[in-house]
């Protein structure tokens, strides 16, 4: 029998969320990052796997487990498993994936699958039941990602940006630009609106550039009120991070929106991300949800 390590040396990842929300895609991301990934284990076996992975003689140093509502048929709930894991000294990172009902219905229809909680009812009933059953897990998740408007590649980027370096003691901040016309990101902890700034779309020579391009960035950030707004956002976030840390929230997602998600929000998100990166205690990622959307 090998000797147990200190559990805190291993930070297991729990990938969960709504059926059709992107759990399988998330599993592939972690596999590509060198994690040992196990899928659809009952809660008790997840705990046993954590113990095995934490042993000194274990070949596994990075562990991710995918579990969803189907595990309910076994004794013990996901919330109970997470609570017991913490009592044993583990600090599991919970990644929760979801999507809008209409998107989930389209995804199920496209693969002609039935929902695990649907039974003889319409698909929408199964989705509603699942949301209710997983609501407590969602409330305690470290990161929530809404995959409704994300392609497979965008979802991968969102996961990679959100998880950062799990071994780091730094807090992780994802700054995400988006377009309000495509819907606000439901996974954002904070949302800022930059539609008060003049829109470069209406300037012919700037229309076909994006906020990551210098001509648009220079134009947006030079507008009256832009610099003061960025200062305010950065100062607000900096002042909030200590409180988030105290509450055990190490992963924060900030949404910055304009009309289409091409120009103003992108330029401001880049600048906010750049400024936050100068803060020594933060791991900052910037992503642009709607940059390629029309």
Short mmCIF file of C-alpha atoms in Angstrom, two decimals:
data_model
loop_
_atom_site.label_atom_id
_atom_site.label_comp_id
_atom_site.label_asym_id
_atom_site.label_seq_id
_atom_site.Cartn_x
_atom_site.Cartn_y
_atom_site.Cartn_z
CA UNK A 1 0.00 0.00 0.00
CA UNK A 2 1.37 3.38 -0.98
CA UNK A 3 1.42 6.38 1.28
CA UNK A 4 -1.26 9.04 0.80
CA UNK A 5 -0.22 12.48 -0.31
CA UNK A 6 -1.67 15.62 1.16
CA UNK A 7 -4.98 15.91 -0.78
CA UNK A 8 -4.43 19.60 -1.44
CA UNK A 9 -1.55 18.64 -3.75
CA UNK A 10 -4.23 17.36 -6.14
CA UNK A 11 -7.00 19.68 -7.28
CA UNK A 12 -9.58 17.44 -8.96
CA UNK A 13 -11.86 18.97 -11.58
CA UNK A 14 -15.57 18.17 -11.55
CA UNK A 15 -17.13 18.75 -14.98
CA UNK A 16 -20.89 18.86 -14.74
CA UNK A 17 -23.95 20.72 -15.97
CA UNK A 18 -26.87 20.26 -18.30
CA UNK A 19 -27.09 17.38 -20.74
CA UNK A 20 -26.21 18.84 -24.13
CA UNK A 21 -24.36 21.75 -22.54
CA UNK A 22 -20.92 20.68 -23.76
CA UNK A 23 -19.65 18.24 -21.14
CA UNK A 24 -18.06 15.91 -23.69
CA UNK A 25 -16.28 18.83 -25.36
CA UNK A 26 -14.97 19.96 -21.98
CA UNK A 27 -13.68 16.45 -21.26
CA UNK A 28 -11.66 16.55 -24.49
CA UNK A 29 -10.10 19.89 -23.49
CA UNK A 30 -8.87 18.42 -20.22
CA UNK A 31 -7.65 15.25 -21.91
CA UNK A 32 -5.59 17.40 -24.28
CA UNK A 33 -4.14 19.18 -21.25
CA UNK A 34 -2.86 15.91 -19.82
CA UNK A 35 -5.63 15.18 -17.32
CA UNK A 36 -6.80 11.69 -16.52
CA UNK A 37 -10.49 12.03 -17.39
CA UNK A 38 -13.18 9.66 -16.17
CA UNK A 39 -16.82 9.93 -17.24
CA UNK A 40 -20.18 9.08 -15.66
CA UNK A 41 -18.94 7.72 -12.34
CA UNK A 42 -21.32 7.50 -9.35
CA UNK A 43 -20.51 9.98 -6.53
CA UNK A 44 -18.99 7.34 -4.23
CA UNK A 45 -16.63 6.11 -6.94
CA UNK A 46 -15.57 9.69 -7.68
CA UNK A 47 -14.42 10.00 -4.07
CA UNK A 48 -12.54 6.69 -4.30
CA UNK A 49 -10.89 7.84 -7.52
CA UNK A 50 -9.76 11.08 -5.85
CA UNK A 51 -8.21 9.06 -3.01
CA UNK A 52 -6.43 6.77 -5.47
CA UNK A 53 -5.12 9.69 -7.53
CA UNK A 54 -3.79 11.39 -4.37
CA UNK A 55 -1.55 8.45 -3.43
CA UNK A 56 2.20 8.87 -3.65
CA UNK A 57 2.42 5.89 -6.00
CA UNK A 58 -0.35 7.16 -8.27
CA UNK A 59 0.55 7.77 -11.93
CA UNK A 60 -2.14 10.47 -12.03
CA UNK A 61 -1.26 14.02 -11.04
CA UNK A 62 -4.15 15.77 -12.82
CA UNK A 63 -7.67 14.41 -12.50
CA UNK A 64 -10.97 15.46 -14.11
CA UNK A 65 -14.29 13.71 -13.68
CA UNK A 66 -17.39 14.21 -15.84
CA UNK A 67 -20.68 13.59 -14.06
CA UNK A 68 -24.24 14.61 -14.82
CA UNK A 69 -27.78 14.06 -13.62
CA UNK A 70 -27.69 10.37 -14.61
CA UNK A 71 -25.60 9.68 -11.50
CA UNK A 72 -28.73 10.33 -9.38
CA UNK A 73 -29.65 6.61 -9.58
CA UNK A 74 -26.76 5.86 -7.23
CA UNK A 75 -26.59 6.58 -3.51
CA UNK A 76 -25.36 10.05 -2.62
CA UNK A 77 -25.72 13.33 -4.47
CA UNK A 78 -23.13 15.35 -6.33
CA UNK A 79 -23.35 18.08 -3.69
CA UNK A 80 -22.72 15.54 -0.93
CA UNK A 81 -19.72 14.20 -2.83
CA UNK A 82 -18.24 17.68 -3.21
CA UNK A 83 -18.82 18.38 0.49
CA UNK A 84 -17.13 15.12 1.56
CA UNK A 85 -14.22 15.79 -0.80
CA UNK A 86 -13.66 19.15 0.87
CA UNK A 87 -13.85 17.54 4.32
CA UNK A 88 -11.07 15.17 3.20
CA UNK A 89 -8.85 18.12 2.31
CA UNK A 90 -9.45 18.26 -1.42
CA UNK A 91 -10.35 21.53 -3.13
CA UNK A 92 -12.34 20.38 -6.16
CA UNK A 93 -12.73 22.83 -9.03
CA UNK A 94 -16.32 22.67 -10.31
CA UNK A 95 -16.90 23.59 -13.97
CA UNK A 96 -20.59 23.88 -14.86
CA UNK A 97 -21.78 23.98 -18.48
CA UNK A 98 -25.23 25.01 -19.63
CA UNK A 99 -27.18 26.45 -22.57
CA UNK A 100 -30.55 28.01 -23.30
CA UNK A 101 -33.54 25.69 -23.57
CA UNK A 102 -34.06 26.36 -27.29
CA UNK A 103 -30.42 25.53 -28.00
CA UNK A 104 -30.54 22.33 -25.95
CA UNK A 105 -33.70 21.24 -27.76
CA UNK A 106 -32.02 21.76 -31.14
CA UNK A 107 -28.98 19.79 -30.02
CA UNK A 108 -31.06 16.86 -28.80
CA UNK A 109 -33.14 16.91 -31.98
CA UNK A 110 -30.03 16.92 -34.18
CA UNK A 111 -28.68 13.72 -32.58
CA UNK A 112 -32.15 12.21 -32.03
CA UNK A 113 -31.52 11.50 -28.37
CA UNK A 114 -33.98 11.55 -25.50
CA UNK A 115 -33.24 13.52 -22.36
CA UNK A 116 -32.34 11.39 -19.29
CA UNK A 117 -35.18 13.02 -17.29
CA UNK A 118 -37.69 13.26 -20.12
CA UNK A 119 -39.53 9.95 -19.62
CA UNK A 120 -42.86 10.18 -21.51
CA UNK A 121 -42.92 13.99 -21.41
CA UNK A 122 -41.82 16.65 -23.90
CA UNK A 123 -38.09 17.36 -24.05
CA UNK A 124 -38.62 20.75 -22.41
CA UNK A 125 -39.90 19.01 -19.26
CA UNK A 126 -36.74 16.94 -18.96
CA UNK A 127 -34.58 20.06 -19.33
CA UNK A 128 -36.61 21.90 -16.69
CA UNK A 129 -36.25 18.98 -14.26
CA UNK A 130 -32.51 18.81 -14.82
CA UNK A 131 -32.07 22.55 -14.19
CA UNK A 132 -33.93 22.15 -10.90
CA UNK A 133 -31.94 19.09 -9.79
CA UNK A 134 -28.59 20.73 -10.54
CA UNK A 135 -29.42 24.23 -9.26
CA UNK A 136 -27.46 23.82 -6.01
CA UNK A 137 -24.41 22.55 -7.85
CA UNK A 138 -24.63 25.49 -10.25
CA UNK A 139 -24.78 27.93 -7.35
CA UNK A 140 -21.51 26.60 -5.91
CA UNK A 141 -19.62 26.16 -9.22
CA UNK A 142 -16.27 27.89 -9.63
CA UNK A 143 -16.95 28.66 -13.29
CA UNK A 144 -20.21 28.61 -15.25
CA UNK A 145 -20.03 28.59 -19.06
CA UNK A 146 -23.07 29.18 -21.23
CA UNK A 147 -22.36 27.41 -24.53
CA UNK A 148 -25.50 28.68 -26.30
CA UNK A 149 -23.67 31.00 -28.69
CA UNK A 150 -20.36 29.15 -28.83
CA UNK A 151 -19.01 26.96 -31.60
CA UNK A 152 -16.96 23.90 -30.62
CA UNK A 153 -13.78 25.93 -31.09
CA UNK A 154 -15.15 28.91 -29.16
CA UNK A 155 -16.21 26.60 -26.32
CA UNK A 156 -12.70 25.19 -26.13
CA UNK A 157 -11.26 28.70 -25.95
CA UNK A 158 -13.80 29.67 -23.28
CA UNK A 159 -12.89 26.66 -21.15
CA UNK A 160 -9.17 27.23 -21.54
CA UNK A 161 -9.56 30.92 -20.71
CA UNK A 162 -11.74 30.25 -17.68
CA UNK A 163 -9.65 27.56 -16.01
CA UNK A 164 -6.32 29.34 -16.39
CA UNK A 165 -3.61 27.58 -14.44
CA UNK A 166 -5.41 25.61 -11.73
CA UNK A 167 -2.17 25.12 -9.86
CA UNK A 168 -1.68 28.85 -9.52
CA UNK A 169 -2.55 30.63 -6.30
CA UNK A 170 -3.67 33.65 -8.33
CA UNK A 171 -7.27 34.60 -8.90
CA UNK A 172 -8.45 34.07 -12.47
CA UNK A 173 -10.31 36.77 -14.38
CA UNK A 174 -11.81 36.23 -17.83
CA UNK A 175 -12.72 39.43 -19.67
CA UNK A 176 -15.19 38.59 -22.44
CA UNK A 177 -16.49 40.96 -25.09
CA UNK A 178 -19.91 40.29 -26.59
CA UNK A 179 -22.72 41.81 -28.64
CA UNK A 180 -26.02 42.56 -26.93
CA UNK A 181 -27.88 41.67 -30.12
CA UNK A 182 -26.66 38.09 -29.66
CA UNK A 183 -27.72 38.00 -26.01
CA UNK A 184 -25.88 38.75 -22.79
CA UNK A 185 -23.55 36.01 -21.49
CA UNK A 186 -25.41 34.25 -18.69
CA UNK A 187 -22.15 32.98 -17.22
CA UNK A 188 -20.77 36.48 -16.52
CA UNK A 189 -20.43 37.61 -12.91
CA UNK A 190 -20.42 41.27 -13.96
CA UNK A 191 -21.56 42.98 -17.18
CA UNK A 192 -20.48 46.41 -18.43
CA UNK A 193 -22.14 48.28 -21.31
CA UNK A 194 -20.01 50.41 -23.67
CA UNK A 195 -22.77 51.33 -26.13
CA UNK A 196 -22.52 54.93 -24.93
CA UNK A 197 -19.32 55.28 -26.99
CA UNK A 198 -19.52 56.28 -30.69
CA UNK A 199 -19.74 53.21 -32.94
CA UNK A 200 -16.84 52.80 -35.41
CA UNK A 201 -19.21 50.79 -37.62
CA UNK A 202 -20.62 54.05 -38.94
CA UNK A 203 -17.20 55.25 -40.08
CA UNK A 204 -16.54 53.78 -43.51
CA UNK A 205 -12.76 53.44 -43.15
CA UNK A 206 -13.13 51.64 -39.79
CA UNK A 207 -16.17 49.42 -40.46
CA UNK A 208 -14.24 46.40 -41.72
CA UNK A 209 -11.68 46.51 -38.92
CA UNK A 210 -12.33 45.04 -35.48
CA UNK A 211 -11.60 46.15 -31.93
CA UNK A 212 -8.38 44.14 -31.86
CA UNK A 213 -7.07 46.30 -34.73
CA UNK A 214 -5.16 49.46 -33.82
CA UNK A 215 -7.24 51.91 -35.92
CA UNK A 216 -10.45 50.88 -34.13
CA UNK A 217 -8.82 50.56 -30.72
CA UNK A 218 -7.26 54.03 -31.00
CA UNK A 219 -10.58 55.51 -32.12
CA UNK A 220 -12.65 53.90 -29.35
CA UNK A 221 -10.25 54.59 -26.50
CA UNK A 222 -9.74 58.22 -27.56
CA UNK A 223 -13.44 59.08 -27.33
CA UNK A 224 -14.62 61.38 -24.52
CA UNK A 225 -15.37 59.34 -21.43
CA UNK A 226 -13.65 56.15 -22.66
CA UNK A 227 -10.48 56.50 -20.60
CA UNK A 228 -12.43 57.42 -17.47
CA UNK A 229 -14.75 54.46 -18.02
CA UNK A 230 -11.85 52.00 -18.31
CA UNK A 231 -10.31 53.51 -15.17
CA UNK A 232 -13.59 53.01 -13.31
CA UNK A 233 -14.01 49.41 -14.45
CA UNK A 234 -10.44 48.46 -13.55
CA UNK A 235 -10.64 50.21 -10.17
CA UNK A 236 -13.98 48.58 -9.39
CA UNK A 237 -12.73 45.11 -10.27
CA UNK A 238 -9.48 45.59 -8.36
CA UNK A 239 -11.40 46.63 -5.26
CA UNK A 240 -13.78 43.66 -5.53
CA UNK A 241 -11.17 40.91 -5.99
CA UNK A 242 -10.13 40.87 -2.32
CA UNK A 243 -13.77 40.36 -1.33
CA UNK A 244 -14.19 37.61 -3.92
CA UNK A 245 -11.05 35.96 -2.57
CA UNK A 246 -12.38 36.09 0.97
CA UNK A 247 -15.58 34.41 -0.19
CA UNK A 248 -13.59 31.64 -1.89
CA UNK A 249 -14.35 32.83 -5.42
CA UNK A 250 -11.13 32.49 -7.42
CA UNK A 251 -12.67 32.59 -10.90
CA UNK A 252 -14.45 35.71 -12.12
CA UNK A 253 -15.95 36.34 -15.57
CA UNK A 254 -16.48 39.93 -16.70
CA UNK A 255 -18.66 40.69 -19.73
CA UNK A 256 -18.19 43.88 -21.75
CA UNK A 257 -20.85 44.47 -24.36
CA UNK A 258 -21.63 46.68 -27.32
CA UNK A 259 -24.21 46.21 -30.08
CA UNK A 260 -22.57 43.56 -32.27
CA UNK A 261 -19.48 42.57 -30.30
CA UNK A 262 -17.08 43.65 -33.06
CA UNK A 263 -15.65 47.05 -32.20
CA UNK A 264 -16.25 48.95 -28.96
CA UNK A 265 -16.59 46.03 -26.56
CA UNK A 266 -13.56 44.30 -28.07
CA UNK A 267 -11.34 47.38 -27.79
CA UNK A 268 -12.42 48.08 -24.21
CA UNK A 269 -12.10 44.41 -23.18
CA UNK A 270 -8.55 44.32 -24.53
CA UNK A 271 -7.64 47.45 -22.60
CA UNK A 272 -9.30 46.29 -19.37
CA UNK A 273 -7.52 42.94 -19.70
CA UNK A 274 -4.19 44.65 -20.33
CA UNK A 275 -4.61 46.86 -17.29
CA UNK A 276 -5.74 44.02 -15.01
CA UNK A 277 -2.75 41.92 -16.15
CA UNK A 278 -0.50 44.48 -14.50
CA UNK A 279 -2.02 43.42 -11.17
CA UNK A 280 0.43 40.90 -9.71
CA UNK A 281 -2.20 38.71 -8.05
CA UNK A 282 -4.39 38.05 -11.09
CA UNK A 283 -4.28 35.58 -13.97
CA UNK A 284 -6.16 37.38 -16.76
CA UNK A 285 -7.57 36.01 -20.03
CA UNK A 286 -9.38 37.98 -22.72
CA UNK A 287 -11.77 36.40 -25.20
CA UNK A 288 -14.18 37.79 -27.78
CA UNK A 289 -17.39 35.79 -28.05
CA UNK A 290 -18.96 37.42 -31.08
CA UNK A 291 -15.97 38.75 -32.99
CA UNK A 292 -16.63 36.50 -36.01
CA UNK A 293 -20.44 36.62 -35.87
CA UNK A 294 -22.50 38.73 -38.26
#
